[in-house]
Amino acid sequence: MRPPVADIGEHDALIVRTDYSDGHEPGWRALRAALGADVQLVDDPAWADAAPAEAVAAARATADGGPNVLFLADRTALTGPGHPLLAVTTLRPEDCAEPEWYAQEIEHGAEFRALAAAVEEINANLSIGNLGFEEFAAAARRDPEGCYRPAAGG
């Protein structure tokens, strides 16, 4: 069983490290440096190799029900250029008043890659309802490398 994640601030992004392979510590330090200030880091080897569903369940178990999205710092994030984190929606079908709303939210998938420099933009827009998860996922799908990149100037 994975340890619980701490309650996070209303507008903080949740980053869960899931890769603890030998030699990846410099990648973790670089990823942290590329993130904005409003992030909550889960850096505990007990989360090694955790599946997205495990992290989502732990995030949803927090007092306020957790964030709308969480980001996994897996092997790809620690070793890839720009540190492409795995962004995962925490929304479930039962969270939506209408089944069509959930289908729309995950129209382009329930997860996508996002560069570390884009985490703050994604989290802020989702927090205020300016953009939906599906819009970021669609942009990632259009990218030649399948990754959401920060908006120009962001």
mmCIF file of C-alpha atoms in Angstrom, residues 1 6 11 22 46 52 61 63 75 92 106 112 114 120 131 142 153-154:
data_model
loop_
_atom_site.group_PDB
_atom_site.id
_atom_site.type_symbol
_atom_site.label_atom_id
_atom_site.label_comp_id
_atom_site.label_asym_id
_atom_site.label_seq_id
_atom_site.Cartn_x
_atom_site.Cartn_y
_atom_site.Cartn_z
ATOM 1 C CA MET A 1 0.000 0.000 0.000
ATOM 2 C CA ALA A 6 -0.579 15.385 1.981
ATOM 3 C CA HIS A 11 -4.200 25.958 -6.547
ATOM 4 C CA ASP A 22 19.931 4.586 -10.243
ATOM 5 C CA ALA A 46 7.328 4.051 -1.501
ATOM 6 C CA PRO A 52 -1.428 6.433 -12.476
ATOM 7 C CA ALA A 61 -8.441 10.622 -0.677
ATOM 8 C CA ALA A 63 -9.545 16.056 2.789
ATOM 9 C CA ARG A 75 11.299 7.636 -16.009
ATOM 10 C CA ARG A 92 -14.358 9.982 -12.529
ATOM 11 C CA ILE A 106 -11.529 12.361 -21.672
ATOM 12 C CA PHE A 112 -1.057 13.132 -21.708
ATOM 13 C CA ALA A 114 3.320 17.885 -20.564
ATOM 14 C CA GLU A 120 1.855 25.911 -13.841
ATOM 15 C CA LEU A 131 -9.715 25.509 -20.024
ATOM 16 C CA ARG A 142 -1.454 17.462 -32.084
ATOM 17 C CA GLY A 153 5.292 33.668 -23.914
ATOM 18 C CA GLY A 154 4.351 31.416 -20.971
#
